[in-house]
mmCIF file of C-alpha atoms and ligand atoms in Angstrom:
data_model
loop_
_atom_site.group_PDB
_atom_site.id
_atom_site.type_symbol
_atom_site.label_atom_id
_atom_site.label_comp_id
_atom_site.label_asym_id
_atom_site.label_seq_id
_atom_site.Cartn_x
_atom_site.Cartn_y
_atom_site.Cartn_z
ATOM 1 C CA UNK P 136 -16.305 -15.140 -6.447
ATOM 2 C CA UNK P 137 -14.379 -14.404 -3.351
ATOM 3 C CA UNK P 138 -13.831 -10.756 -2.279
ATOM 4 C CA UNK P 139 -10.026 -9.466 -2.795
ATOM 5 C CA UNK P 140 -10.113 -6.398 -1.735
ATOM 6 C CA UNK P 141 -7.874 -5.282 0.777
ATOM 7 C CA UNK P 142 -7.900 -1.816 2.594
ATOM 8 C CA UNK P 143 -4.430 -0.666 3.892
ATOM 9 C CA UNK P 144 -4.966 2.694 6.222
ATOM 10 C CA UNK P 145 -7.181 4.740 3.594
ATOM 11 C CA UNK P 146 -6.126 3.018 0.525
ATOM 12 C CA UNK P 147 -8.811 0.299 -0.686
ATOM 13 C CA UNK P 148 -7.047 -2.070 -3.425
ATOM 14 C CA UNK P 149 -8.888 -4.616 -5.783
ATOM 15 C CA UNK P 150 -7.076 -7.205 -5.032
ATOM 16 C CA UNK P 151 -3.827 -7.520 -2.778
ATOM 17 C CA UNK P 152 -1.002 -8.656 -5.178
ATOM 18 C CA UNK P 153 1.133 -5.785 -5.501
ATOM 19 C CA UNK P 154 4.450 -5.503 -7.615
ATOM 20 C CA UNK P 155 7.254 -4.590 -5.170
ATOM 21 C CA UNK P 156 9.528 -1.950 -5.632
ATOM 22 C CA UNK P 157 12.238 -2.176 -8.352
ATOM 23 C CA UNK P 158 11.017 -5.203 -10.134
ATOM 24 C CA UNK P 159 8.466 -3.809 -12.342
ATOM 25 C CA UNK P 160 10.367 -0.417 -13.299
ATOM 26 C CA UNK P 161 7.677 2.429 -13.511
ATOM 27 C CA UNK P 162 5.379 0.168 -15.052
ATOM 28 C CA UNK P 163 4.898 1.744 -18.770
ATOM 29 C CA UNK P 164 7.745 -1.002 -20.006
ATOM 30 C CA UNK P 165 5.110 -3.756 -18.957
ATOM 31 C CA UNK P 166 2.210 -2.082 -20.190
ATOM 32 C CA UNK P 167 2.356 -4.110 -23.605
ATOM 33 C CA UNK P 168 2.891 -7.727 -21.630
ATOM 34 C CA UNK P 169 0.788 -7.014 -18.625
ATOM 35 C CA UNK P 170 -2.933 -5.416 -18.215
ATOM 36 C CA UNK P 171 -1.616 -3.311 -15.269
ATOM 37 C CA UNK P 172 -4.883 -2.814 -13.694
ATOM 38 C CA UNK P 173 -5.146 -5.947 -13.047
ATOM 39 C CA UNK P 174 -2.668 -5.750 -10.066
ATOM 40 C CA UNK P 175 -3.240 -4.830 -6.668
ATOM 41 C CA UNK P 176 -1.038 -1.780 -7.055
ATOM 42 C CA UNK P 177 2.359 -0.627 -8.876
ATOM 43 C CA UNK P 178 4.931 0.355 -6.346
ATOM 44 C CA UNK P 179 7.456 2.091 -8.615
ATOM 45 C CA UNK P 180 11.216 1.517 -8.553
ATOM 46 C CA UNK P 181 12.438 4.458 -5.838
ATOM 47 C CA UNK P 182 13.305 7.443 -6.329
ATOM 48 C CA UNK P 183 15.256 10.017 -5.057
ATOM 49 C CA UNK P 184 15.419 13.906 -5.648
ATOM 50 C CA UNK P 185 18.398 13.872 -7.438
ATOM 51 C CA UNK P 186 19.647 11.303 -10.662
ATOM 52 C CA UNK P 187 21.189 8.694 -9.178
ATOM 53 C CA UNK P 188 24.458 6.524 -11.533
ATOM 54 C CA UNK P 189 23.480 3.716 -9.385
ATOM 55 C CA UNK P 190 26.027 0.974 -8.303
ATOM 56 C CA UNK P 191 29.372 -0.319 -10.876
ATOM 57 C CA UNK P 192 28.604 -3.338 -12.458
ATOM 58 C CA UNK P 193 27.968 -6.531 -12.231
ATOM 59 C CA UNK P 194 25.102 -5.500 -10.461
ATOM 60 C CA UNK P 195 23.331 -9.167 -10.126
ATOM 61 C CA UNK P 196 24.479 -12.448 -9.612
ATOM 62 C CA UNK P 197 21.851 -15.641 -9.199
ATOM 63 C CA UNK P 198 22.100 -17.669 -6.146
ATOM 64 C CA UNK P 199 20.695 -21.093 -4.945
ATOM 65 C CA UNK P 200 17.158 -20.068 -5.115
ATOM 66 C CA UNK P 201 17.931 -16.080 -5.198
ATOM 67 C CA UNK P 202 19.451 -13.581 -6.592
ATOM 68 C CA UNK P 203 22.099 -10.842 -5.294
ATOM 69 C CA UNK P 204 21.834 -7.394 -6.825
ATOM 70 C CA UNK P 205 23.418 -4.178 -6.240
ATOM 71 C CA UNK P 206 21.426 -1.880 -8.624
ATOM 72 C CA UNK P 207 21.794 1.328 -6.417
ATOM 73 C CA UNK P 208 19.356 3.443 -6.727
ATOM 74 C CA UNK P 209 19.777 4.359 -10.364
ATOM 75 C CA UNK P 210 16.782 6.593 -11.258
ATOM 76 C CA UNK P 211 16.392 9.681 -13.256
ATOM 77 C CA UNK P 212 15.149 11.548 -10.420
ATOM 78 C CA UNK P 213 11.640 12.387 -8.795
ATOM 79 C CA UNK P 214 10.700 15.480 -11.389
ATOM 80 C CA UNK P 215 11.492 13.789 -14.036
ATOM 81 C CA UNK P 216 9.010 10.607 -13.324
ATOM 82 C CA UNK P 217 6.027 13.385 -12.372
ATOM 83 C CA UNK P 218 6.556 15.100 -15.509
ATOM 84 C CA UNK P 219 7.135 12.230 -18.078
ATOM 85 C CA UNK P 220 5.842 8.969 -16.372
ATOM 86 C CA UNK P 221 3.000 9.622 -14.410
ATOM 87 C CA UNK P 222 0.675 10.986 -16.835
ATOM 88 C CA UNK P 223 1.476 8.541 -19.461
ATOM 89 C CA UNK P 224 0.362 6.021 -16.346
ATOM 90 C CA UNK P 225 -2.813 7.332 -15.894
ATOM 91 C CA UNK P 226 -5.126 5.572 -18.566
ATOM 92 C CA UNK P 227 -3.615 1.969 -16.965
ATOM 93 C CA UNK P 228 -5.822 2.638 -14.434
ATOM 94 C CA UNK P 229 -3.738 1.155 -11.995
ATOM 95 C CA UNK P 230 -3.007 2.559 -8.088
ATOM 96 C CA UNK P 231 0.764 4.117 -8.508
ATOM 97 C CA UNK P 232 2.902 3.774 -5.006
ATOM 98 C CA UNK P 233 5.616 6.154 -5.206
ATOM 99 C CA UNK P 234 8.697 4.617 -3.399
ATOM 100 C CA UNK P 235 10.899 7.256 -2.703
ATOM 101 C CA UNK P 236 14.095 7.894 -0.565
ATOM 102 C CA UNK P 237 15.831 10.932 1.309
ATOM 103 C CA UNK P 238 18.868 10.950 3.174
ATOM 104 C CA UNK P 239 17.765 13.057 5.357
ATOM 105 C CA UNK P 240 14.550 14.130 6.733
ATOM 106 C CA UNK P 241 14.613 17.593 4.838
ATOM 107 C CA UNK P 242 15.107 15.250 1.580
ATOM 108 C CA UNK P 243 12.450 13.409 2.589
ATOM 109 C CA UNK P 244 9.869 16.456 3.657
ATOM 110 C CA UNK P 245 10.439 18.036 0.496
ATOM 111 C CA UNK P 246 9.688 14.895 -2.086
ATOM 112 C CA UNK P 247 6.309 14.196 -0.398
ATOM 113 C CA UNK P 248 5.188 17.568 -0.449
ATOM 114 C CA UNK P 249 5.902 17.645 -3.959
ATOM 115 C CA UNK P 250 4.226 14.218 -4.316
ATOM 116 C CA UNK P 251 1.445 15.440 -2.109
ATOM 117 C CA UNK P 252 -0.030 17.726 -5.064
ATOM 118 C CA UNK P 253 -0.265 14.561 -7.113
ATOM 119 C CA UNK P 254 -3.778 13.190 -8.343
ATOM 120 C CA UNK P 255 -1.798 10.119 -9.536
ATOM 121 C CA UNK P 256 -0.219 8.899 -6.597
ATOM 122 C CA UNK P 257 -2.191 6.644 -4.559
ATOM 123 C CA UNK P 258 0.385 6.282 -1.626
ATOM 124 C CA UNK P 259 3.722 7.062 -1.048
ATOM 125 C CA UNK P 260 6.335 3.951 -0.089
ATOM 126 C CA UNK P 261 9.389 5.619 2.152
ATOM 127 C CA UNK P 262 12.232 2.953 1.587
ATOM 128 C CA UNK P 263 14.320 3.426 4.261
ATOM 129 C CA UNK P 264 17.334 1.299 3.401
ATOM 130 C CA UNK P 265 19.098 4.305 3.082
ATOM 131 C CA UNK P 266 22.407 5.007 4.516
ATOM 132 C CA UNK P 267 22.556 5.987 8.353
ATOM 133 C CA UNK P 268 24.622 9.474 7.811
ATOM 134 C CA UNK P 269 24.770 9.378 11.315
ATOM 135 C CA UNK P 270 27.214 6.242 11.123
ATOM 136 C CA UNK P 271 28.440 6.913 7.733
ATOM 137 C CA UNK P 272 30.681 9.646 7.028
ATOM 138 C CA UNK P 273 28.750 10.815 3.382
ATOM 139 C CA UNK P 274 26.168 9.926 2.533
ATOM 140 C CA UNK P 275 26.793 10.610 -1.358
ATOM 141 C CA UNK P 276 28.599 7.306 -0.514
ATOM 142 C CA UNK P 277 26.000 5.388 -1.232
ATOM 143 C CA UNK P 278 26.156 5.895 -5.217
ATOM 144 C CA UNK P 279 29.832 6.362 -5.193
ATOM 145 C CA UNK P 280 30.693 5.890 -8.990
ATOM 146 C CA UNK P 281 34.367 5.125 -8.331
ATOM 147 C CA UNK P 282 34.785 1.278 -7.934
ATOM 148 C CA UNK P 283 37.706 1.896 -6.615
ATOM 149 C CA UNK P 284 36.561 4.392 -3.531
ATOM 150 C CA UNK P 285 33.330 1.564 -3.990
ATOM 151 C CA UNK P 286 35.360 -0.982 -2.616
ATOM 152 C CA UNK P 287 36.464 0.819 0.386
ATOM 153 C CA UNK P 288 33.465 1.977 1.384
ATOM 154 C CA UNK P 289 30.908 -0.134 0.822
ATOM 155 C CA UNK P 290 30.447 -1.577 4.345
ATOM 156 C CA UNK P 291 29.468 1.598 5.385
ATOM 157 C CA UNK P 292 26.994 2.268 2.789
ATOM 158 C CA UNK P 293 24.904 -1.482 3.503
ATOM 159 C CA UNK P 294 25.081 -0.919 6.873
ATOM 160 C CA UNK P 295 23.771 0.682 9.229
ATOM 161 C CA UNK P 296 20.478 1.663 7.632
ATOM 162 C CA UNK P 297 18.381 4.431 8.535
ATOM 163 C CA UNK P 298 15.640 1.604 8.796
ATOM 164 C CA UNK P 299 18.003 -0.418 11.366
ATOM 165 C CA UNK P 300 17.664 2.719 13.907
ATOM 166 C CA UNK P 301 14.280 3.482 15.413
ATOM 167 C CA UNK P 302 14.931 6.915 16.119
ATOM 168 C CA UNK P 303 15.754 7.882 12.506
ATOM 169 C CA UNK P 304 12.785 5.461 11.259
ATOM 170 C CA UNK P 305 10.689 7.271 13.611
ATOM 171 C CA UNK P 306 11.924 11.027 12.176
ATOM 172 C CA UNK P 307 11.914 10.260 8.884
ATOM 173 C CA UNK P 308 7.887 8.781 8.690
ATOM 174 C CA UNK P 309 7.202 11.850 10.924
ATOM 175 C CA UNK P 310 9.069 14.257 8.573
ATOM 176 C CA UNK P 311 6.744 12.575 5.715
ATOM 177 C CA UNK P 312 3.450 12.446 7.416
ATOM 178 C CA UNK P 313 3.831 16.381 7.877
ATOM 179 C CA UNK P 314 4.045 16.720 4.607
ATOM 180 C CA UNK P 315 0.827 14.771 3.548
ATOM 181 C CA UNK P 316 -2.494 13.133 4.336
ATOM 182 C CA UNK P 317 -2.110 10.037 1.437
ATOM 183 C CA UNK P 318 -1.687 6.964 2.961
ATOM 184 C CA UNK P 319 2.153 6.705 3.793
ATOM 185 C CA UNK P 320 3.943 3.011 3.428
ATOM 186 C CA UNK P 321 7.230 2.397 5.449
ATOM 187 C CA UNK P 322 9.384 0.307 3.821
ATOM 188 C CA UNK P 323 11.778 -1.563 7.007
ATOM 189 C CA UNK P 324 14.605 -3.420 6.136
ATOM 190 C CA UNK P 325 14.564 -6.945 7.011
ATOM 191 C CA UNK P 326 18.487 -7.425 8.248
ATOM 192 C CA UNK P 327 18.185 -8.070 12.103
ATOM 193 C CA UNK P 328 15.413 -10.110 13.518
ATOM 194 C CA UNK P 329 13.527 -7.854 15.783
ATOM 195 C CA UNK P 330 11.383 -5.847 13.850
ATOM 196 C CA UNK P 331 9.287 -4.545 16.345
ATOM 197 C CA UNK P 332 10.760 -1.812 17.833
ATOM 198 C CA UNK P 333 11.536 0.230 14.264
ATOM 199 C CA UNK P 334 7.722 -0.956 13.517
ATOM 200 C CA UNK P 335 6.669 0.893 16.283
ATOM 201 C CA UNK P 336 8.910 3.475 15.383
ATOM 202 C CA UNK P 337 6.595 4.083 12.174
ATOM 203 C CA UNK P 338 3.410 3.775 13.814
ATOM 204 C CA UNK P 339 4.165 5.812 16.520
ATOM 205 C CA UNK P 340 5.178 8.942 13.392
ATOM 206 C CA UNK P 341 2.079 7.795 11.673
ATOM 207 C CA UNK P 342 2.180 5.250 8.245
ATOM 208 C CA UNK P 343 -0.513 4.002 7.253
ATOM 209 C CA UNK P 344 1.404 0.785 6.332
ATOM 210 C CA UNK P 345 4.495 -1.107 6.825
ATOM 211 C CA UNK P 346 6.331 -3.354 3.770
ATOM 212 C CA UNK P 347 7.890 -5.918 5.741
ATOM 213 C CA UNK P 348 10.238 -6.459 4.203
ATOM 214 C CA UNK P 349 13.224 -5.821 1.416
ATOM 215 C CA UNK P 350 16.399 -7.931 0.182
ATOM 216 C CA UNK P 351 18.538 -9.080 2.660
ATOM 217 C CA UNK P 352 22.262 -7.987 2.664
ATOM 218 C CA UNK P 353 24.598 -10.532 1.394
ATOM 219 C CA UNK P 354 28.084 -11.188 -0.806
ATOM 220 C CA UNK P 355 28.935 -13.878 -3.660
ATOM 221 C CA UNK P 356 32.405 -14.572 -3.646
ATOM 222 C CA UNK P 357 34.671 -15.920 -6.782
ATOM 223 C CA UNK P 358 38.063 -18.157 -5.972
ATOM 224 C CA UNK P 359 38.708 -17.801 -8.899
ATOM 225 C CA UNK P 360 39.455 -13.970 -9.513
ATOM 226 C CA UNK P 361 39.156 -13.678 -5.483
ATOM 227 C CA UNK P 362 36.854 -10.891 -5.939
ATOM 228 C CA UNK P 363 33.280 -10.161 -5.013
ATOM 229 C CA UNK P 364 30.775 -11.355 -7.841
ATOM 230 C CA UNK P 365 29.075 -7.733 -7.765
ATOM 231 C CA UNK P 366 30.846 -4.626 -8.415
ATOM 232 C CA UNK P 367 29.922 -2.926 -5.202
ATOM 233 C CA UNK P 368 31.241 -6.052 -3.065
ATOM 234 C CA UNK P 369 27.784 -6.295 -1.333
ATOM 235 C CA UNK P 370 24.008 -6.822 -2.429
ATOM 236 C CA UNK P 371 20.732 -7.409 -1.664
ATOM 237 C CA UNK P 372 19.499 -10.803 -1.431
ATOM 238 C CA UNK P 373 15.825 -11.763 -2.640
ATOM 239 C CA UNK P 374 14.114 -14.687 -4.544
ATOM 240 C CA UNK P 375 12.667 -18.064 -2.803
ATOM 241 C CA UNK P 376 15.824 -18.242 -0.866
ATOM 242 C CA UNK P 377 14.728 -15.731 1.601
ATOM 243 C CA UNK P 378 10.727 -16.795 1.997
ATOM 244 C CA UNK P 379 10.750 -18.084 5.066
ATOM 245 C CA UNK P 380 13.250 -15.139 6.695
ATOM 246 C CA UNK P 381 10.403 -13.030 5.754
ATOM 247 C CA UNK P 382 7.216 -14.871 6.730
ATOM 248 C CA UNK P 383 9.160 -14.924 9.730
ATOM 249 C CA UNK P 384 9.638 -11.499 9.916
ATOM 250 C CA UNK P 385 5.858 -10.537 9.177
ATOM 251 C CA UNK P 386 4.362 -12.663 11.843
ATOM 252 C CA UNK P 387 6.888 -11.122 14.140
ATOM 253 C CA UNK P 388 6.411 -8.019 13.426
ATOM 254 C CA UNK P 389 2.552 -8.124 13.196
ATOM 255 C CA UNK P 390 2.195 -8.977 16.419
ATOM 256 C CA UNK P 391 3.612 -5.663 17.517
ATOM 257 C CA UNK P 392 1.725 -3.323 15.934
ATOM 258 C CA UNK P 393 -1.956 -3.074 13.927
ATOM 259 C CA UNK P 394 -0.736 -0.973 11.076
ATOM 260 C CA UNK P 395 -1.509 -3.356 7.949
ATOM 261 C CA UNK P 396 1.417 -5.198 6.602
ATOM 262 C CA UNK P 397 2.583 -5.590 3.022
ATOM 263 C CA UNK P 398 4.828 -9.055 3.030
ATOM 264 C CA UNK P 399 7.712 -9.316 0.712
ATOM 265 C CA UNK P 400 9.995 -11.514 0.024
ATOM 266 C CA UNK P 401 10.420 -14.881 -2.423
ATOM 267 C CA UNK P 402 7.059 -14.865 -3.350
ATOM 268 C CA UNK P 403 6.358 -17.149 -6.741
ATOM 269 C CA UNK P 404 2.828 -18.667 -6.438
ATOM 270 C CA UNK P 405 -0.022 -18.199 -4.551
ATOM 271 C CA UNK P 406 0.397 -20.837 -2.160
ATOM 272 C CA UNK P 407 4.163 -18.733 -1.170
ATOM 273 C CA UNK P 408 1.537 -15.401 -0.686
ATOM 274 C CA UNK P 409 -1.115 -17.489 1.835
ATOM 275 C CA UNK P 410 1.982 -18.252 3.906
ATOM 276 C CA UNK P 411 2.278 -13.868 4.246
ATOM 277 C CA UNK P 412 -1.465 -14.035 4.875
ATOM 278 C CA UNK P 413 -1.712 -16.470 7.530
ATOM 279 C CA UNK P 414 1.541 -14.677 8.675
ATOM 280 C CA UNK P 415 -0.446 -11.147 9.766
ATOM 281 C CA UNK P 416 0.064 -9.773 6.301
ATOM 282 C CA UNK P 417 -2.863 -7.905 4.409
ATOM 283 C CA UNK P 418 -1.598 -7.488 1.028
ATOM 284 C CA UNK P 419 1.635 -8.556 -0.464
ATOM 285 C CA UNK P 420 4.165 -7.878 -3.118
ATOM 286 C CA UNK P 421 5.952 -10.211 -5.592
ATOM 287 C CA UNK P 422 9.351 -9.055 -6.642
ATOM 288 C CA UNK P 423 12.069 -10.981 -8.165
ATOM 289 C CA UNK P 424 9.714 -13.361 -9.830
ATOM 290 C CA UNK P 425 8.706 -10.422 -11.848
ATOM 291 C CA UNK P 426 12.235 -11.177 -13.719
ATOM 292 C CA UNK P 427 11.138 -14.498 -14.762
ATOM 293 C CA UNK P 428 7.853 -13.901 -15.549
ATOM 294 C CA UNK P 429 5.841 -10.248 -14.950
ATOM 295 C CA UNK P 430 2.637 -12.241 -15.282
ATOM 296 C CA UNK P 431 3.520 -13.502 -11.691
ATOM 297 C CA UNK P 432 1.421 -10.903 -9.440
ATOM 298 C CA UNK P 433 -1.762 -11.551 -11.220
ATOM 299 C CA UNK P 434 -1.112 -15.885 -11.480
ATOM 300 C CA UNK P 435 -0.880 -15.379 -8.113
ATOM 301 C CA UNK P 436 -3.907 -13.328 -7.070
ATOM 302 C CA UNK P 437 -5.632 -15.600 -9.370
ATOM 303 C CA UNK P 438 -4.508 -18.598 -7.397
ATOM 304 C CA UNK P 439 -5.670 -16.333 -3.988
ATOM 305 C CA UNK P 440 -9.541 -16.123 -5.883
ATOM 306 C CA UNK P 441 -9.354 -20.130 -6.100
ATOM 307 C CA UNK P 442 -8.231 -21.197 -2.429
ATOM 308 C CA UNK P 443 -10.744 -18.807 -1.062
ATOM 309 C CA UNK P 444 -13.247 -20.862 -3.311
ATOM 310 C CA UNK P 445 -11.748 -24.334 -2.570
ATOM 311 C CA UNK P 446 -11.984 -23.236 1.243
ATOM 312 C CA UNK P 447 -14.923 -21.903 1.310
ATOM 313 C CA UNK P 448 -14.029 -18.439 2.370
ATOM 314 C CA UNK P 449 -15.624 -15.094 1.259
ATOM 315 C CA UNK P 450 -13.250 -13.007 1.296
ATOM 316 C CA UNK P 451 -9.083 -12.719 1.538
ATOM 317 C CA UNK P 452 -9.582 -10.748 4.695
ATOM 318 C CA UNK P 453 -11.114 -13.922 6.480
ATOM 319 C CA UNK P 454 -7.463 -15.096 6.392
ATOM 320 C CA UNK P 455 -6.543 -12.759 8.521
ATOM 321 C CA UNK P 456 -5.285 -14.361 12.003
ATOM 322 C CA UNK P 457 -6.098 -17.681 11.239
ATOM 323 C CA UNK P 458 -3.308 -19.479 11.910
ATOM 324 C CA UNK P 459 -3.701 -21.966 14.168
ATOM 325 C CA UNK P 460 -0.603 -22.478 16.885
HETATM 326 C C1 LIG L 648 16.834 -5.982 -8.879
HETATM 327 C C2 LIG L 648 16.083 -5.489 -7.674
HETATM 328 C C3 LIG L 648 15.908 -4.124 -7.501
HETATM 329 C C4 LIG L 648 15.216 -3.642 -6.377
HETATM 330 N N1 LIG L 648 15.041 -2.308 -6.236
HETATM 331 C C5 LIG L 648 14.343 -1.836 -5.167
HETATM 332 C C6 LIG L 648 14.077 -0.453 -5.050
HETATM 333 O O1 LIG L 648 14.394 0.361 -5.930
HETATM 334 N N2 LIG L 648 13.441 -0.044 -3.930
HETATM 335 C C7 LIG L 648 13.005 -0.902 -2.946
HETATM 336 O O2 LIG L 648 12.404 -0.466 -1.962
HETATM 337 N N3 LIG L 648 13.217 -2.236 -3.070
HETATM 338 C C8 LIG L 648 13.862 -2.716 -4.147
HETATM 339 N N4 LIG L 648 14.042 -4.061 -4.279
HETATM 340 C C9 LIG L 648 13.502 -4.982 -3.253
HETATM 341 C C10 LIG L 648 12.143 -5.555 -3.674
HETATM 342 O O3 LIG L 648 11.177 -4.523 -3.763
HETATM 343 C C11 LIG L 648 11.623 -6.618 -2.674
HETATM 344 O O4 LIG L 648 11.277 -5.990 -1.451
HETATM 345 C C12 LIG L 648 12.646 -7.701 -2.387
HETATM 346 O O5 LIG L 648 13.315 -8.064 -3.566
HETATM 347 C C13 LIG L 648 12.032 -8.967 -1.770
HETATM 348 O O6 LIG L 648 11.043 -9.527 -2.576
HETATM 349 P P1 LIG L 648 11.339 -10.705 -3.664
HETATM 350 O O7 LIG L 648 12.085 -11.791 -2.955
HETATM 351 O O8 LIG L 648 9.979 -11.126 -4.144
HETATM 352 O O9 LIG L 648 12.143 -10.086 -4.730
HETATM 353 C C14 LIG L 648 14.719 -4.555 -5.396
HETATM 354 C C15 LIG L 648 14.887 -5.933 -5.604
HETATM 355 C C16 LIG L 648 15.561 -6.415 -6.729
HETATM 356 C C17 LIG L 648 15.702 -7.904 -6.904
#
C-alpha cells in the first residue's frame, strides 16, 4: 500500500487527513461514530485561558456551497480541557493539536507553557484570528455578550486580525516558541491575498508549521427583517465555496517559505485534498464537511491510499511539487 505518512517539523503523522479546528469539538463526542486513530491528527476546537460565552445567536447560516458561522470562541477554558478532556483522550490513541488563542503575547506565553508539560499534546495550533488590540479598542470585544454593543462593534472585532499584521504574527509565534520545544502550528487567516509576508513572519519566530488557511470573513443579509442572518452581523465563511480561494492561497504561500503547510478549506473528497497537495501542501484538514458527515477525514485519506495506487506512486510525499505549469 502506499506510504501516508507525513512529517510536519518534528511531528510524524500516519496519514495526513487531519480534522480542522472547531469541526470535530474535542473529539470524545465522535469517539462512538469515528475510530479516532484513524485520522491524521485531532486539532481541537481553540481555546483560550479564560471561558469564553461565544457569539449571540444565530450563529450559522448555509450558503451556496458554504456555510457562515459566528460561533466565537465559546470554550470552557484551557484548564478545564487538560483536566477533564485530555486524559479521557488518551486511550484513542490519536495525535491531539491543541489550538489555542491569546490576545496578547503574555496570554499566549503563558497557555503554551502550561501546555508544554503535557504528554498528550502532540503540537500546539496558535489561531491567530484574534482581534488586533492594537486597532481595536478592547479586546474583550471580541465575545461581547450584548447584541446590542455586538452590533456596534463587530467590524472591529473581524477585522484587523492579529494574523493580518506581520509584526504581531511574528511576536506572538515568538512569544510561543519560548515557551516550548513541541512542534508549534500557526494558524494565518486567509482574508487578503498575500500570504507571504505574515508566513514569513512565522517562520522567521520559529513554527514548525503553517495552517493555511481558516474561514473567510463574510455577511448574509435578510430583506426581509433587513438584518444580518447571524447574530454578530459578520462570520466566517467555509465549505466548497471557498476551495479554490484556498488552494490558491497554499500554492502562494508555499512558494515563500519551506515550513510544511496544512491546507484548509472546502475540502469534501479526496480528489478536493490532491488539489492542496499538488498545491505545496503536506497534510491537510477537512472541516465543515465534518457537519455532514465526521466519517469525511478518513473517506478521504482512504481515497489518498487509492490514487497513489492508481498512479503508481509510493508514497503521498511524491506529490509534493508536482504540479506541472
Ligand atoms: C462552525 C465552525 C467553527 C470553527 N471553529 C474554529 C476554531 O475554533 N478555531 C479555528 O482555528 N478554526 C475554526 N474554524 C475554521 C476551520 O478550522 C477551518 O479552517 C475552516 O472552516 C476552513 O475549512 P472547511 O472549509 O473545510 O471548513 C471553524 C469553522 C467552522 C465551520
Amino acid at each position: 500500500m502506499p506510504d501516508l505518512r507525513v512529517t510536519l517539523g518534528a511531528l510524524t503523522l500516519a496519514n495526513p487527513v487531519l480534522v480542522a479546528a472547531g469541526t470535530f469539538g474535542y473529539g470524545l463526542e465522535f469517539a462512538a461514530t469515528v475510530p479516532l486513530d484513524r485520522l491524521g491528527a485531532l486539532i481541537t476546537k481553540t481555546l483560550t485561558r479564560q471561558p469564553r460565552e461565544g457569539n449571540p445567536p444565530p450563529r450559522l447560516v448555509e450558503t451556496p456551497s458554504g456555510l457562515l458561522n459566528s460561533v466565537g470562541l465559546q470554550n470552557a477554558g484551557l484548564d478545564p480541557f487538560l483536566r477533564d478532556t485530555l486524559p479521557a483522550l488518551r486511550p484513542a490513541k490519536v495525535p491531539v493539536i491543541v489550538s489555542i488563542l491569546g490576545d496578547s503575547e503574555e496570554d499566549v506565553a503563558a497557555m503554551v507553557q502550561r501546555l508544554d508539560r503535557e504528554d498528550g499534546v502532540a503540537a500546539i495550533e496558535l489561531n491567530l484570528s484574534c482581534p488586533n488590540v492594537n486597532h481595536a479598542a478592547h479586546s474583550s470585544k471580541f465575545d461581547m455578550q450584548s447584541s446590542e454593543l455586538h452590533r456596534t462593534s463587530n467590524i472591529e472585532h473581524r477585522t484587523p486580525m492579529v494574523a493580518q499584521d506581520p509584526a504581531l504574527t511574528e511576536a506572538m509565534v515568538r512569544a510561543a516558541r519560548a515557551k516550548t520545544a513541541k512542534p508549534l502550528i500557526a494558524k494565518l487567516s486567509p482574508d487578503e491575498t498575500d500570504l507571504a509576508p505574515r508566513a514569513q513572519a512565522a517562520e522567521r519566530a520559529g513554527a514548525s508549521a503553517l495552517t493555511v488557511g481558516n474561514t473567510f470573513t463574510g455577511m448574509s443579509l435578510d430583506p426581509t427583517t433587513r438584518r444580518s442572518r447571524l447574530g454578530a452581523m459578520t462570520g466566517g465563511l467555509s465549505g466548497p465555496a471557498i476551495r479554490p480561494l484556498a488552494v490558491y492561497r497554499v500554492w502562494y504561500t508555499a512558494r515563500s517559505v519551506r515550513l510544511p503547510i496544512i491546507g484548509t478549506g472546502g475540502i469534501v473528497r479526496a480528489e478536493d485534498a490532491l488539489e492542496f497537495f499538488l498545491a505545496g501542501a503536506s497534510a491537510v484538514a477537512v472541516g465543515t464537511a465534518n457537519f455532514a458527515d465526521p466519517r469525511t477525514p478518513l473517506r478521504v485519506a482512504r481515497g489518498l491510499e487509492r490514487y497513489l495506487a492508481r498512479q503508481g506512486i509510493a508514497s503521498i510525499g511524491q506529490l509534493h511539487g508536482t504540479l506541472q505549469t
